[in-house]
Amino acid sequence: MPLTGLPNILHDIQSRTSWQQRCQYLLIVEKWAEIVGESVAKQTCPIGVYQKSLQVAVSSPVWSQALTFERVRLLAKINALLGSSNSLAIADIHFSTAKWATQQQTLKEQRVVAADHPSYLPAIAPELVTKKLKGQKLENIPKPPETASEAFQRWQEVMKLRTNQMPKCPRCDRPALTGEISRWQMCRVCAIEYLFK
């Protein structure tokens, strides 16, 4: 069995209709706010392309009806975006409220909120930075470090500022992340010791 080169494999994958349709859909999703406008984009969400028909979830039947009247204009914009020589041009658009709730739930689940994670490290409080930079003009903010030791010293200062902002662990009195305290009522070191004994 002969080996096939990676460029040939990629070309084969990219020439498949399913791949091209997926790329079309992703482009439509990326440019959706430009196609329909910001206010309409907040009330709608493209959910897929099936048999040359773009499926769009809408927040209410009113939006569905209003956008159905705009269907021809939106199709022209979408097909202009995809290119006129495209054999996979979008032939129709269907607006439905059926998948709006599930689509919004999926989007919420996909958004990772950093502050909810136990290892979230908050930014340094602005007042501490202001004290540190007091008297310095904006153009006098230090330049990037020139040596490794200078970079290490600056990092140490930042870590000291952050550490001073952190709450203390009730078990060991060391600085701990807020997320760790709220999740385990102790720092991660104490949690590991407590949970794995």
mmCIF file of N, CA and C in Angstrom, residues 10-115:
data_model
loop_
_atom_site.group_PDB
_atom_site.id
_atom_site.type_symbol
_atom_site.label_atom_id
_atom_site.label_comp_id
_atom_site.label_asym_id
_atom_site.label_seq_id
_atom_site.Cartn_x
_atom_site.Cartn_y
_atom_site.Cartn_z
ATOM 1 N N LEU A 10 -4.751 16.496 2.774
ATOM 2 C CA LEU A 10 -5.443 17.756 3.067
ATOM 3 C C LEU A 10 -6.281 18.217 1.881
ATOM 4 N N HIS A 11 -5.733 18.084 0.672
ATOM 5 C CA HIS A 11 -6.478 18.475 -0.527
ATOM 6 C C HIS A 11 -7.734 17.635 -0.667
ATOM 7 N N ASP A 12 -7.623 16.325 -0.393
ATOM 8 C CA ASP A 12 -8.769 15.429 -0.470
ATOM 9 C C ASP A 12 -9.852 15.840 0.528
ATOM 10 N N ILE A 13 -9.452 16.144 1.768
ATOM 11 C CA ILE A 13 -10.409 16.552 2.798
ATOM 12 C C ILE A 13 -11.077 17.873 2.418
ATOM 13 N N GLN A 14 -10.267 18.842 1.966
ATOM 14 C CA GLN A 14 -10.800 20.164 1.647
ATOM 15 C C GLN A 14 -11.683 20.169 0.410
ATOM 16 N N SER A 15 -11.555 19.174 -0.447
ATOM 17 C CA SER A 15 -12.393 19.129 -1.649
ATOM 18 C C SER A 15 -13.743 18.468 -1.385
ATOM 19 N N ARG A 16 -13.932 17.890 -0.222
ATOM 20 C CA ARG A 16 -15.213 17.261 0.117
ATOM 21 C C ARG A 16 -16.279 18.330 0.336
ATOM 22 N N THR A 17 -17.490 18.004 -0.096
ATOM 23 C CA THR A 17 -18.612 18.932 0.033
ATOM 24 C C THR A 17 -18.895 19.260 1.493
ATOM 25 N N SER A 18 -18.831 18.263 2.373
ATOM 26 C CA SER A 18 -19.131 18.495 3.787
ATOM 27 C C SER A 18 -18.150 19.482 4.408
ATOM 28 N N TRP A 19 -16.867 19.396 4.009
ATOM 29 C CA TRP A 19 -15.853 20.328 4.511
ATOM 30 C C TRP A 19 -16.149 21.740 4.020
ATOM 31 N N GLN A 20 -16.478 21.862 2.744
ATOM 32 C CA GLN A 20 -16.748 23.176 2.168
ATOM 33 C C GLN A 20 -17.994 23.810 2.794
ATOM 34 N N GLN A 21 -19.014 22.986 3.056
ATOM 35 C CA GLN A 21 -20.215 23.506 3.698
ATOM 36 C C GLN A 21 -19.910 23.979 5.117
ATOM 37 N N ARG A 22 -19.067 23.233 5.824
ATOM 38 C CA ARG A 22 -18.698 23.630 7.189
ATOM 39 C C ARG A 22 -17.930 24.953 7.165
ATOM 40 N N CYS A 23 -17.017 25.104 6.214
ATOM 41 C CA CYS A 23 -16.261 26.357 6.084
ATOM 42 C C CYS A 23 -17.192 27.518 5.751
ATOM 43 N N GLN A 24 -18.176 27.271 4.893
ATOM 44 C CA GLN A 24 -19.168 28.293 4.563
ATOM 45 C C GLN A 24 -19.913 28.732 5.821
ATOM 46 N N TYR A 25 -20.384 27.750 6.568
ATOM 47 C CA TYR A 25 -21.148 28.031 7.782
ATOM 48 C C TYR A 25 -20.313 28.847 8.761
ATOM 49 N N LEU A 26 -19.059 28.474 8.972
ATOM 50 C CA LEU A 26 -18.194 29.193 9.909
ATOM 51 C C LEU A 26 -17.959 30.631 9.454
ATOM 52 N N LEU A 27 -17.841 30.830 8.147
ATOM 53 C CA LEU A 27 -17.677 32.186 7.609
ATOM 54 C C LEU A 27 -18.947 33.007 7.856
ATOM 55 N N ILE A 28 -20.109 32.394 7.652
ATOM 56 C CA ILE A 28 -21.377 33.088 7.892
ATOM 57 C C ILE A 28 -21.498 33.475 9.363
ATOM 58 N N VAL A 29 -21.149 32.543 10.261
ATOM 59 C CA VAL A 29 -21.214 32.825 11.697
ATOM 60 C C VAL A 29 -20.291 33.986 12.054
ATOM 61 N N GLU A 30 -19.087 33.962 11.503
ATOM 62 C CA GLU A 30 -18.098 35.017 11.787
ATOM 63 C C GLU A 30 -18.589 36.380 11.323
ATOM 64 N N LYS A 31 -19.248 36.440 10.174
ATOM 65 C CA LYS A 31 -19.671 37.714 9.574
ATOM 66 C C LYS A 31 -21.146 38.026 9.820
ATOM 67 N N TRP A 32 -21.812 37.240 10.669
ATOM 68 C CA TRP A 32 -23.259 37.388 10.852
ATOM 69 C C TRP A 32 -23.668 38.797 11.270
ATOM 70 N N ALA A 33 -22.956 39.387 12.194
ATOM 71 C CA ALA A 33 -23.302 40.745 12.649
ATOM 72 C C ALA A 33 -23.188 41.756 11.513
ATOM 73 N N GLU A 34 -22.220 41.562 10.616
ATOM 74 C CA GLU A 34 -22.085 42.460 9.460
ATOM 75 C C GLU A 34 -23.214 42.243 8.464
ATOM 76 N N ILE A 35 -23.661 40.999 8.313
ATOM 77 C CA ILE A 35 -24.709 40.677 7.344
ATOM 78 C C ILE A 35 -26.052 41.246 7.786
ATOM 79 N N VAL A 36 -26.414 41.028 9.045
ATOM 80 C CA VAL A 36 -27.760 41.420 9.505
ATOM 81 C C VAL A 36 -27.780 42.689 10.345
ATOM 82 N N GLY A 37 -26.652 43.110 10.855
ATOM 83 C CA GLY A 37 -26.602 44.279 11.731
ATOM 84 C C GLY A 37 -26.526 43.840 13.191
ATOM 85 N N GLU A 38 -25.964 44.697 14.033
ATOM 86 C CA GLU A 38 -25.717 44.363 15.445
ATOM 87 C C GLU A 38 -26.998 44.042 16.216
ATOM 88 N N SER A 39 -28.025 44.857 16.050
ATOM 89 C CA SER A 39 -29.253 44.647 16.827
ATOM 90 C C SER A 39 -29.950 43.349 16.451
ATOM 91 N N VAL A 40 -29.961 43.015 15.170
ATOM 92 C CA VAL A 40 -30.587 41.768 14.723
ATOM 93 C C VAL A 40 -29.725 40.571 15.139
ATOM 94 N N ALA A 41 -28.416 40.724 15.109
ATOM 95 C CA ALA A 41 -27.505 39.630 15.478
ATOM 96 C C ALA A 41 -27.698 39.205 16.928
ATOM 97 N N LYS A 42 -28.115 40.143 17.790
ATOM 98 C CA LYS A 42 -28.359 39.805 19.202
ATOM 99 C C LYS A 42 -29.601 38.936 19.367
ATOM 100 N N GLN A 43 -30.500 38.984 18.400
ATOM 101 C CA GLN A 43 -31.757 38.234 18.477
ATOM 102 C C GLN A 43 -31.766 36.994 17.588
ATOM 103 N N THR A 44 -30.663 36.743 16.889
ATOM 104 C CA THR A 44 -30.592 35.615 15.956
ATOM 105 C C THR A 44 -29.264 34.891 16.080
ATOM 106 N N CYS A 45 -29.249 33.647 15.603
ATOM 107 C CA CYS A 45 -28.013 32.870 15.652
ATOM 108 C C CYS A 45 -28.053 31.790 14.570
ATOM 109 N N PRO A 46 -27.141 31.851 13.572
ATOM 110 C CA PRO A 46 -27.119 30.792 12.564
ATOM 111 C C PRO A 46 -26.704 29.473 13.223
ATOM 112 N N ILE A 47 -27.440 28.397 12.929
ATOM 113 C CA ILE A 47 -27.134 27.126 13.585
ATOM 114 C C ILE A 47 -26.672 26.034 12.629
ATOM 115 N N GLY A 48 -26.738 26.274 11.328
ATOM 116 C CA GLY A 48 -26.234 25.267 10.401
ATOM 117 C C GLY A 48 -26.703 25.497 8.985
ATOM 118 N N VAL A 49 -26.061 24.772 8.056
ATOM 119 C CA VAL A 49 -26.467 24.786 6.654
ATOM 120 C C VAL A 49 -26.825 23.351 6.285
ATOM 121 N N TYR A 50 -28.094 23.144 5.874
ATOM 122 C CA TYR A 50 -28.570 21.813 5.492
ATOM 123 C C TYR A 50 -29.188 21.902 4.103
ATOM 124 N N GLN A 51 -28.667 21.117 3.170
ATOM 125 C CA GLN A 51 -29.160 21.077 1.794
ATOM 126 C C GLN A 51 -29.312 22.486 1.204
ATOM 127 N N LYS A 52 -28.235 23.236 1.297
ATOM 128 C CA LYS A 52 -28.146 24.609 0.757
ATOM 129 C C LYS A 52 -29.119 25.586 1.409
ATOM 130 N N SER A 53 -29.592 25.256 2.598
ATOM 131 C CA SER A 53 -30.507 26.134 3.315
ATOM 132 C C SER A 53 -29.889 26.503 4.660
ATOM 133 N N LEU A 54 -29.768 27.793 4.922
ATOM 134 C CA LEU A 54 -29.212 28.275 6.177
ATOM 135 C C LEU A 54 -30.300 28.253 7.243
ATOM 136 N N GLN A 55 -30.033 27.565 8.353
ATOM 137 C CA GLN A 55 -30.976 27.488 9.474
ATOM 138 C C GLN A 55 -30.563 28.545 10.500
ATOM 139 N N VAL A 56 -31.506 29.368 10.898
ATOM 140 C CA VAL A 56 -31.222 30.452 11.838
ATOM 141 C C VAL A 56 -32.210 30.383 13.004
ATOM 142 N N ALA A 57 -31.677 30.326 14.219
ATOM 143 C CA ALA A 57 -32.513 30.375 15.422
ATOM 144 C C ALA A 57 -32.789 31.833 15.742
ATOM 145 N N VAL A 58 -34.045 32.133 16.069
ATOM 146 C CA VAL A 58 -34.426 33.507 16.417
ATOM 147 C C VAL A 58 -35.092 33.512 17.792
ATOM 148 N N SER A 59 -35.049 34.653 18.458
ATOM 149 C CA SER A 59 -35.528 34.745 19.837
ATOM 150 C C SER A 59 -37.049 34.765 19.969
ATOM 151 N N SER A 60 -37.759 35.174 18.912
ATOM 152 C CA SER A 60 -39.221 35.253 19.014
ATOM 153 C C SER A 60 -39.863 35.087 17.639
ATOM 154 N N PRO A 61 -41.157 34.735 17.611
ATOM 155 C CA PRO A 61 -41.857 34.615 16.329
ATOM 156 C C PRO A 61 -41.909 35.937 15.552
ATOM 157 N N VAL A 62 -41.908 37.034 16.276
ATOM 158 C CA VAL A 62 -41.931 38.350 15.622
ATOM 159 C C VAL A 62 -40.673 38.534 14.776
ATOM 160 N N TRP A 63 -39.511 38.187 15.366
ATOM 161 C CA TRP A 63 -38.256 38.283 14.616
ATOM 162 C C TRP A 63 -38.271 37.326 13.431
ATOM 163 N N SER A 64 -38.803 36.140 13.625
ATOM 164 C CA SER A 64 -38.871 35.150 12.549
ATOM 165 C C SER A 64 -39.661 35.692 11.362
ATOM 166 N N GLN A 65 -40.817 36.276 11.637
ATOM 167 C CA GLN A 65 -41.651 36.817 10.565
ATOM 168 C C GLN A 65 -40.975 38.007 9.888
ATOM 169 N N ALA A 66 -40.422 38.907 10.685
ATOM 170 C CA ALA A 66 -39.776 40.100 10.109
ATOM 171 C C ALA A 66 -38.600 39.711 9.215
ATOM 172 N N LEU A 67 -37.814 38.741 9.662
ATOM 173 C CA LEU A 67 -36.639 38.337 8.878
ATOM 174 C C LEU A 67 -37.025 37.518 7.650
ATOM 175 N N THR A 68 -38.148 36.842 7.696
ATOM 176 C CA THR A 68 -38.619 36.100 6.521
ATOM 177 C C THR A 68 -38.876 37.070 5.370
ATOM 178 N N PHE A 69 -39.389 38.264 5.693
ATOM 179 C CA PHE A 69 -39.616 39.277 4.662
ATOM 180 C C PHE A 69 -38.300 39.820 4.101
ATOM 181 N N GLU A 70 -37.235 39.731 4.893
ATOM 182 C CA GLU A 70 -35.917 40.225 4.476
ATOM 183 C C GLU A 70 -35.049 39.117 3.856
ATOM 184 N N ARG A 71 -35.626 37.935 3.691
ATOM 185 C CA ARG A 71 -34.872 36.755 3.275
ATOM 186 C C ARG A 71 -34.089 36.960 1.966
ATOM 187 N N VAL A 72 -34.709 37.524 0.974
ATOM 188 C CA VAL A 72 -34.068 37.693 -0.345
ATOM 189 C C VAL A 72 -32.854 38.618 -0.234
ATOM 190 N N ARG A 73 -33.013 39.709 0.511
ATOM 191 C CA ARG A 73 -31.892 40.652 0.685
ATOM 192 C C ARG A 73 -30.740 39.989 1.447
ATOM 193 N N LEU A 74 -31.071 39.217 2.490
ATOM 194 C CA LEU A 74 -30.037 38.524 3.267
ATOM 195 C C LEU A 74 -29.334 37.452 2.439
ATOM 196 N N LEU A 75 -30.106 36.741 1.613
ATOM 197 C CA LEU A 75 -29.498 35.732 0.727
ATOM 198 C C LEU A 75 -28.492 36.368 -0.224
ATOM 199 N N ALA A 76 -28.846 37.521 -0.768
ATOM 200 C CA ALA A 76 -27.944 38.222 -1.690
ATOM 201 C C ALA A 76 -26.651 38.609 -0.970
ATOM 202 N N LYS A 77 -26.760 39.105 0.265
ATOM 203 C CA LYS A 77 -25.568 39.487 1.043
ATOM 204 C C LYS A 77 -24.695 38.275 1.349
ATOM 205 N N ILE A 78 -25.344 37.195 1.760
ATOM 206 C CA ILE A 78 -24.600 35.976 2.125
ATOM 207 C C ILE A 78 -23.884 35.403 0.910
ATOM 208 N N ASN A 79 -24.580 35.305 -0.224
ATOM 209 C CA ASN A 79 -23.961 34.726 -1.420
ATOM 210 C C ASN A 79 -22.875 35.638 -1.991
ATOM 211 N N ALA A 80 -23.022 36.946 -1.805
ATOM 212 C CA ALA A 80 -21.947 37.869 -2.211
ATOM 213 C C ALA A 80 -20.717 37.633 -1.343
ATOM 214 N N LEU A 81 -20.937 37.369 -0.062
ATOM 215 C CA LEU A 81 -19.837 37.085 0.862
ATOM 216 C C LEU A 81 -19.128 35.778 0.486
ATOM 217 N N LEU A 82 -19.916 34.762 0.102
ATOM 218 C CA LEU A 82 -19.350 33.446 -0.226
ATOM 219 C C LEU A 82 -18.706 33.412 -1.610
ATOM 220 N N GLY A 83 -19.064 34.341 -2.480
ATOM 221 C CA GLY A 83 -18.498 34.375 -3.828
ATOM 222 C C GLY A 83 -19.507 33.890 -4.845
ATOM 223 N N SER A 84 -19.540 34.543 -5.998
ATOM 224 C CA SER A 84 -20.557 34.241 -7.007
ATOM 225 C C SER A 84 -20.296 32.914 -7.721
ATOM 226 N N SER A 85 -19.046 32.481 -7.794
ATOM 227 C CA SER A 85 -18.725 31.247 -8.520
ATOM 228 C C SER A 85 -18.884 30.006 -7.642
ATOM 229 N N ASN A 86 -19.429 30.187 -6.468
ATOM 230 C CA ASN A 86 -19.543 29.080 -5.518
ATOM 231 C C ASN A 86 -20.668 28.136 -5.920
ATOM 232 N N SER A 87 -20.349 26.848 -6.070
ATOM 233 C CA SER A 87 -21.356 25.855 -6.443
ATOM 234 C C SER A 87 -22.237 25.492 -5.249
ATOM 235 N N LEU A 88 -21.815 25.872 -4.055
ATOM 236 C CA LEU A 88 -22.568 25.564 -2.844
ATOM 237 C C LEU A 88 -23.292 26.801 -2.302
ATOM 238 N N ALA A 89 -23.744 27.678 -3.199
ATOM 239 C CA ALA A 89 -24.417 28.907 -2.777
ATOM 240 C C ALA A 89 -25.643 28.567 -1.937
ATOM 241 N N ILE A 90 -25.941 29.422 -0.987
ATOM 242 C CA ILE A 90 -27.101 29.239 -0.119
ATOM 243 C C ILE A 90 -28.360 29.563 -0.936
ATOM 244 N N ALA A 91 -29.302 28.615 -0.985
ATOM 245 C CA ALA A 91 -30.512 28.789 -1.783
ATOM 246 C C ALA A 91 -31.672 29.378 -0.976
ATOM 247 N N ASP A 92 -31.672 29.163 0.339
ATOM 248 C CA ASP A 92 -32.801 29.625 1.148
ATOM 249 C C ASP A 92 -32.353 29.838 2.594
ATOM 250 N N ILE A 93 -33.163 30.544 3.357
ATOM 251 C CA ILE A 93 -32.911 30.742 4.786
ATOM 252 C C ILE A 93 -34.203 30.396 5.524
ATOM 253 N N HIS A 94 -34.068 29.612 6.593
ATOM 254 C CA HIS A 94 -35.221 29.275 7.430
ATOM 255 C C HIS A 94 -34.996 29.847 8.822
ATOM 256 N N PHE A 95 -35.951 30.612 9.304
ATOM 257 C CA PHE A 95 -35.893 31.207 10.634
ATOM 258 C C PHE A 95 -36.852 30.438 11.544
ATOM 259 N N SER A 96 -36.376 30.063 12.728
ATOM 260 C CA SER A 96 -37.212 29.297 13.644
ATOM 261 C C SER A 96 -36.855 29.614 15.094
ATOM 262 N N THR A 97 -37.887 29.638 15.927
ATOM 263 C CA THR A 97 -37.660 29.854 17.360
ATOM 264 C C THR A 97 -37.358 28.541 18.076
ATOM 265 N N ALA A 98 -37.511 27.428 17.381
ATOM 266 C CA ALA A 98 -37.405 26.102 18.005
ATOM 267 C C ALA A 98 -36.078 25.857 18.708
ATOM 268 N N LYS A 99 -34.993 26.307 18.129
ATOM 269 C CA LYS A 99 -33.686 25.991 18.724
ATOM 270 C C LYS A 99 -33.042 27.167 19.442
ATOM 271 N N TRP A 100 -33.776 28.251 19.618
ATOM 272 C CA TRP A 100 -33.195 29.440 20.247
ATOM 273 C C TRP A 100 -32.723 29.153 21.674
ATOM 274 N N ALA A 101 -33.577 28.558 22.484
ATOM 275 C CA ALA A 101 -33.238 28.308 23.896
ATOM 276 C C ALA A 101 -32.057 27.353 24.021
ATOM 277 N N THR A 102 -32.058 26.271 23.247
ATOM 278 C CA THR A 102 -30.949 25.310 23.339
ATOM 279 C C THR A 102 -29.662 25.919 22.818
ATOM 280 N N GLN A 103 -29.757 26.762 21.791
ATOM 281 C CA GLN A 103 -28.564 27.415 21.241
ATOM 282 C C GLN A 103 -27.969 28.381 22.257
ATOM 283 N N GLN A 104 -28.815 29.139 22.961
ATOM 284 C CA GLN A 104 -28.326 30.073 23.970
ATOM 285 C C GLN A 104 -27.691 29.336 25.139
ATOM 286 N N GLN A 105 -28.277 28.196 25.532
ATOM 287 C CA GLN A 105 -27.704 27.386 26.609
ATOM 288 C C GLN A 105 -26.341 26.843 26.199
ATOM 289 N N THR A 106 -26.222 26.396 24.957
ATOM 290 C CA THR A 106 -24.947 25.888 24.453
ATOM 291 C C THR A 106 -23.896 26.981 24.468
ATOM 292 N N LEU A 107 -24.267 28.194 24.046
ATOM 293 C CA LEU A 107 -23.324 29.316 24.048
ATOM 294 C C LEU A 107 -22.872 29.650 25.461
ATOM 295 N N LYS A 108 -23.808 29.603 26.444
ATOM 296 C CA LYS A 108 -23.443 29.877 27.835
ATOM 297 C C LYS A 108 -22.459 28.838 28.339
ATOM 298 N N GLU A 109 -22.681 27.584 27.987
ATOM 299 C CA GLU A 109 -21.805 26.507 28.441
ATOM 300 C C GLU A 109 -20.418 26.636 27.825
ATOM 301 N N GLN A 110 -20.341 27.162 26.598
ATOM 302 C CA GLN A 110 -19.057 27.283 25.918
ATOM 303 C C GLN A 110 -18.218 28.417 26.485
ATOM 304 N N ARG A 111 -18.871 29.432 27.042
ATOM 305 C CA ARG A 111 -18.133 30.563 27.589
ATOM 306 C C ARG A 111 -17.475 30.156 28.905
ATOM 307 N N VAL A 112 -16.185 30.207 28.933
ATOM 308 C CA VAL A 112 -15.472 29.868 30.152
ATOM 309 C C VAL A 112 -15.244 31.161 30.920
ATOM 310 N N VAL A 113 -15.771 31.214 32.115
ATOM 311 C CA VAL A 113 -15.599 32.402 32.932
ATOM 312 C C VAL A 113 -14.393 32.167 33.821
ATOM 313 N N ALA A 114 -13.348 32.922 33.574
ATOM 314 C CA ALA A 114 -12.098 32.725 34.302
ATOM 315 C C ALA A 114 -12.272 32.910 35.797
ATOM 316 N N ALA A 115 -13.100 33.864 36.187
ATOM 317 C CA ALA A 115 -13.265 34.151 37.616
ATOM 318 C C ALA A 115 -13.931 33.003 38.363
#
